[in-house]
């Protein structure tokens, strides 16, 4: 995703101005941005629009890509997101750091999808738990939700993709919930 393109070529500004938003979550793939100040500039524009609409802004820190094309190591991603979050006065959901920790603790649990970039069901669930912990400030451990048919009104392609996901076992969900909460807490403590 590219915030500059989204700001300049979509109806995002009008959507924000229409209101009704509680939280605006922003994510920038750093591999397509040559200069991180562009990320800060456009995240700032979205934050201002979100503020005007009464919404809180959260930055969604991405994970390190498994691809070798224009890679950014997680420590660089974390640094850029922390600096941008601090400069804009917004929270950062440390999804990328949670992915790193999950991979270190359970490397057999494949959080990457088949393309080595997008998330598997495990990576998607972990990201959702990190967002939950960041946005609500609550521990996701023990939440009963498990992905089944995430998008009942989605098109057939999305539904087919969701059907191919394995069932998320309770022990895997508990592991990912714990990683999310511990990562968010450690990130906040380090700020």
Short mmCIF file of C-alpha atoms in Angstrom, two decimals:
data_model
loop_
_atom_site.label_atom_id
_atom_site.label_comp_id
_atom_site.label_asym_id
_atom_site.label_seq_id
_atom_site.Cartn_x
_atom_site.Cartn_y
_atom_site.Cartn_z
CA UNK A 1 0.00 0.00 0.00
CA UNK A 2 1.20 3.49 -0.76
CA UNK A 3 -0.24 6.32 1.31
CA UNK A 4 0.82 8.97 -1.22
CA UNK A 5 -1.08 7.24 -4.03
CA UNK A 6 -4.06 6.58 -1.77
CA UNK A 7 -4.18 10.24 -0.70
CA UNK A 8 -3.86 11.59 -4.25
CA UNK A 9 -5.90 9.15 -6.34
CA UNK A 10 -8.67 7.73 -4.16
CA UNK A 11 -11.71 9.06 -2.34
CA UNK A 12 -10.03 8.47 1.05
CA UNK A 13 -10.07 12.18 1.91
CA UNK A 14 -13.80 12.40 1.21
CA UNK A 15 -14.45 9.17 3.13
CA UNK A 16 -12.65 10.54 6.17
CA UNK A 17 -14.37 13.91 5.91
CA UNK A 18 -17.75 12.17 5.86
CA UNK A 19 -17.01 11.07 9.43
CA UNK A 20 -18.22 8.09 11.38
CA UNK A 21 -14.70 6.75 11.98
CA UNK A 22 -13.33 5.83 15.40
CA UNK A 23 -9.88 4.72 14.31
CA UNK A 24 -7.87 5.21 11.13
CA UNK A 25 -5.23 2.50 10.69
CA UNK A 26 -2.40 3.36 8.30
CA UNK A 27 0.15 0.97 6.82
CA UNK A 28 2.90 1.79 4.35
CA UNK A 29 4.96 -0.81 2.51
CA UNK A 30 8.40 0.73 2.88
CA UNK A 31 9.81 -1.19 -0.08
CA UNK A 32 7.91 1.08 -2.48
CA UNK A 33 8.90 4.35 -0.77
CA UNK A 34 12.36 5.64 -1.65
CA UNK A 35 12.35 8.26 1.11
CA UNK A 36 10.75 7.51 4.52
CA UNK A 37 9.91 11.21 4.94
CA UNK A 38 7.24 10.68 2.26
CA UNK A 39 5.63 8.09 4.56
CA UNK A 40 5.72 10.61 7.43
CA UNK A 41 4.30 13.38 5.21
CA UNK A 42 1.31 11.37 3.99
CA UNK A 43 0.68 9.65 7.32
CA UNK A 44 0.54 13.20 8.71
CA UNK A 45 -2.03 14.23 6.11
CA UNK A 46 -4.18 11.22 6.96
CA UNK A 47 -3.78 11.95 10.68
CA UNK A 48 -4.94 15.55 10.18
CA UNK A 49 -7.95 14.36 8.19
CA UNK A 50 -8.68 11.74 10.83
CA UNK A 51 -8.36 14.30 13.62
CA UNK A 52 -10.79 16.58 11.81
CA UNK A 53 -13.25 13.68 11.60
CA UNK A 54 -12.80 12.83 15.30
CA UNK A 55 -10.87 9.62 14.63
CA UNK A 56 -7.76 8.29 16.33
CA UNK A 57 -4.83 7.31 14.08
CA UNK A 58 -2.79 4.13 14.54
CA UNK A 59 0.19 3.09 12.43
CA UNK A 60 0.23 -0.60 11.44
CA UNK A 61 3.92 -1.61 11.45
CA UNK A 62 4.37 -4.18 8.67
CA UNK A 63 6.45 -7.31 8.83
CA UNK A 64 9.73 -8.00 7.14
CA UNK A 65 9.23 -9.40 3.65
CA UNK A 66 10.60 -12.84 2.87
CA UNK A 67 11.41 -11.62 -0.63
CA UNK A 68 14.85 -10.37 -1.54
CA UNK A 69 13.51 -7.49 -3.68
CA UNK A 70 14.20 -4.16 -1.97
CA UNK A 71 14.05 -5.73 1.51
CA UNK A 72 13.85 -3.74 4.72
CA UNK A 73 14.96 -5.56 7.87
CA UNK A 74 12.51 -5.45 10.75
CA UNK A 75 14.79 -3.25 12.85
CA UNK A 76 14.73 -0.61 10.10
CA UNK A 77 10.96 -0.90 9.70
CA UNK A 78 10.51 -0.60 13.48
CA UNK A 79 12.79 2.45 13.63
CA UNK A 80 10.99 4.27 10.82
CA UNK A 81 7.56 3.51 12.31
CA UNK A 82 8.65 4.53 15.82
CA UNK A 83 10.09 7.81 14.54
CA UNK A 84 6.99 8.53 12.45
CA UNK A 85 4.64 7.63 15.32
CA UNK A 86 6.55 9.87 17.73
CA UNK A 87 6.70 12.78 15.26
CA UNK A 88 2.95 12.58 14.61
CA UNK A 89 1.93 11.75 18.16
CA UNK A 90 0.20 8.50 17.17
CA UNK A 91 0.37 4.93 18.43
CA UNK A 92 2.13 2.19 16.52
CA UNK A 93 0.70 -1.33 16.37
CA UNK A 94 3.96 -3.37 16.33
CA UNK A 95 2.71 -6.13 14.04
CA UNK A 96 6.12 -6.66 12.40
CA UNK A 97 7.81 -7.13 15.78
CA UNK A 98 5.13 -9.64 16.80
CA UNK A 99 5.74 -11.56 13.56
CA UNK A 100 9.46 -11.64 14.31
CA UNK A 101 8.83 -12.90 17.83
CA UNK A 102 6.32 -15.54 16.69
CA UNK A 103 8.78 -16.80 14.09
CA UNK A 104 11.58 -16.97 16.66
CA UNK A 105 9.47 -18.89 19.17
CA UNK A 106 7.68 -21.21 16.73
CA UNK A 107 9.39 -21.21 13.33
CA UNK A 108 7.27 -24.16 12.17
CA UNK A 109 4.12 -22.01 12.39
CA UNK A 110 4.14 -20.40 8.93
CA UNK A 111 2.91 -16.84 9.34
CA UNK A 112 3.64 -16.05 5.68
CA UNK A 113 1.33 -16.95 2.82
CA UNK A 114 2.41 -18.96 -0.21
CA UNK A 115 3.80 -15.83 -1.90
CA UNK A 116 6.21 -15.13 1.01
CA UNK A 117 4.78 -11.62 1.36
CA UNK A 118 1.13 -11.74 2.35
CA UNK A 119 0.04 -13.37 5.60
CA UNK A 120 -1.21 -16.87 6.17
CA UNK A 121 -4.18 -17.42 8.49
CA UNK A 122 -1.69 -17.37 11.38
CA UNK A 123 -0.14 -14.07 10.30
CA UNK A 124 -3.57 -12.54 9.72
CA UNK A 125 -4.78 -13.63 13.14
CA UNK A 126 -1.59 -12.37 14.82
CA UNK A 127 -1.95 -8.97 13.12
CA UNK A 128 -5.58 -8.76 14.26
CA UNK A 129 -4.57 -9.57 17.84
CA UNK A 130 -1.86 -6.88 17.79
CA UNK A 131 -4.37 -4.34 16.45
CA UNK A 132 -6.88 -5.36 19.13
CA UNK A 133 -4.28 -4.97 21.90
CA UNK A 134 -3.11 -1.61 20.53
CA UNK A 135 -6.50 -0.07 19.79
CA UNK A 136 -8.35 -1.28 22.88
CA UNK A 137 -5.40 -1.54 25.26
CA UNK A 138 -6.69 -4.94 26.31
CA UNK A 139 -5.14 -8.38 26.48
CA UNK A 140 -6.37 -10.54 23.58
CA UNK A 141 -5.56 -13.77 25.47
CA UNK A 142 -8.71 -15.81 25.90
CA UNK A 143 -10.69 -14.15 23.12
CA UNK A 144 -12.93 -16.84 21.60
CA UNK A 145 -12.97 -15.52 18.02
CA UNK A 146 -11.53 -17.82 15.35
CA UNK A 147 -11.60 -16.96 11.63
CA UNK A 148 -14.16 -18.95 9.71
CA UNK A 149 -16.00 -16.95 7.09
CA UNK A 150 -14.46 -13.55 7.69
CA UNK A 151 -16.34 -11.84 4.91
CA UNK A 152 -19.87 -13.20 4.49
CA UNK A 153 -20.64 -10.51 1.89
CA UNK A 154 -17.31 -10.85 0.06
CA UNK A 155 -16.91 -11.83 -3.56
CA UNK A 156 -16.31 -15.45 -4.54
CA UNK A 157 -12.53 -15.05 -4.85
CA UNK A 158 -12.18 -13.90 -1.22
CA UNK A 159 -14.54 -16.62 0.00
CA UNK A 160 -12.54 -19.27 -1.87
CA UNK A 161 -9.32 -17.97 -0.32
CA UNK A 162 -10.79 -18.07 3.19
CA UNK A 163 -12.07 -21.63 2.63
CA UNK A 164 -8.51 -22.74 1.81
CA UNK A 165 -7.18 -21.54 5.16
CA UNK A 166 -6.61 -24.24 7.73
CA UNK A 167 -8.72 -24.19 10.87
CA UNK A 168 -6.99 -22.17 13.58
CA UNK A 169 -6.42 -24.56 16.49
CA UNK A 170 -7.01 -23.26 20.01
CA UNK A 171 -3.36 -23.78 21.02
CA UNK A 172 -2.16 -21.81 17.97
CA UNK A 173 -4.65 -19.03 18.72
CA UNK A 174 -3.52 -18.92 22.36
CA UNK A 175 0.12 -18.72 21.26
CA UNK A 176 -0.59 -15.87 18.82
CA UNK A 177 -2.72 -14.00 21.37
CA UNK A 178 0.13 -14.24 23.92
CA UNK A 179 2.72 -13.07 21.40
CA UNK A 180 0.52 -10.12 20.44
CA UNK A 181 -0.05 -8.98 24.01
CA UNK A 182 3.56 -9.42 25.12
CA UNK A 183 4.84 -7.60 22.02
CA UNK A 184 2.46 -4.66 22.46
CA UNK A 185 3.36 -4.37 26.15
CA UNK A 186 7.11 -4.57 25.47
CA UNK A 187 6.78 -2.00 22.68
CA UNK A 188 4.90 0.44 24.93
CA UNK A 189 7.43 -0.08 27.73
CA UNK A 190 10.26 0.69 25.31
CA UNK A 191 8.75 3.98 24.22
#
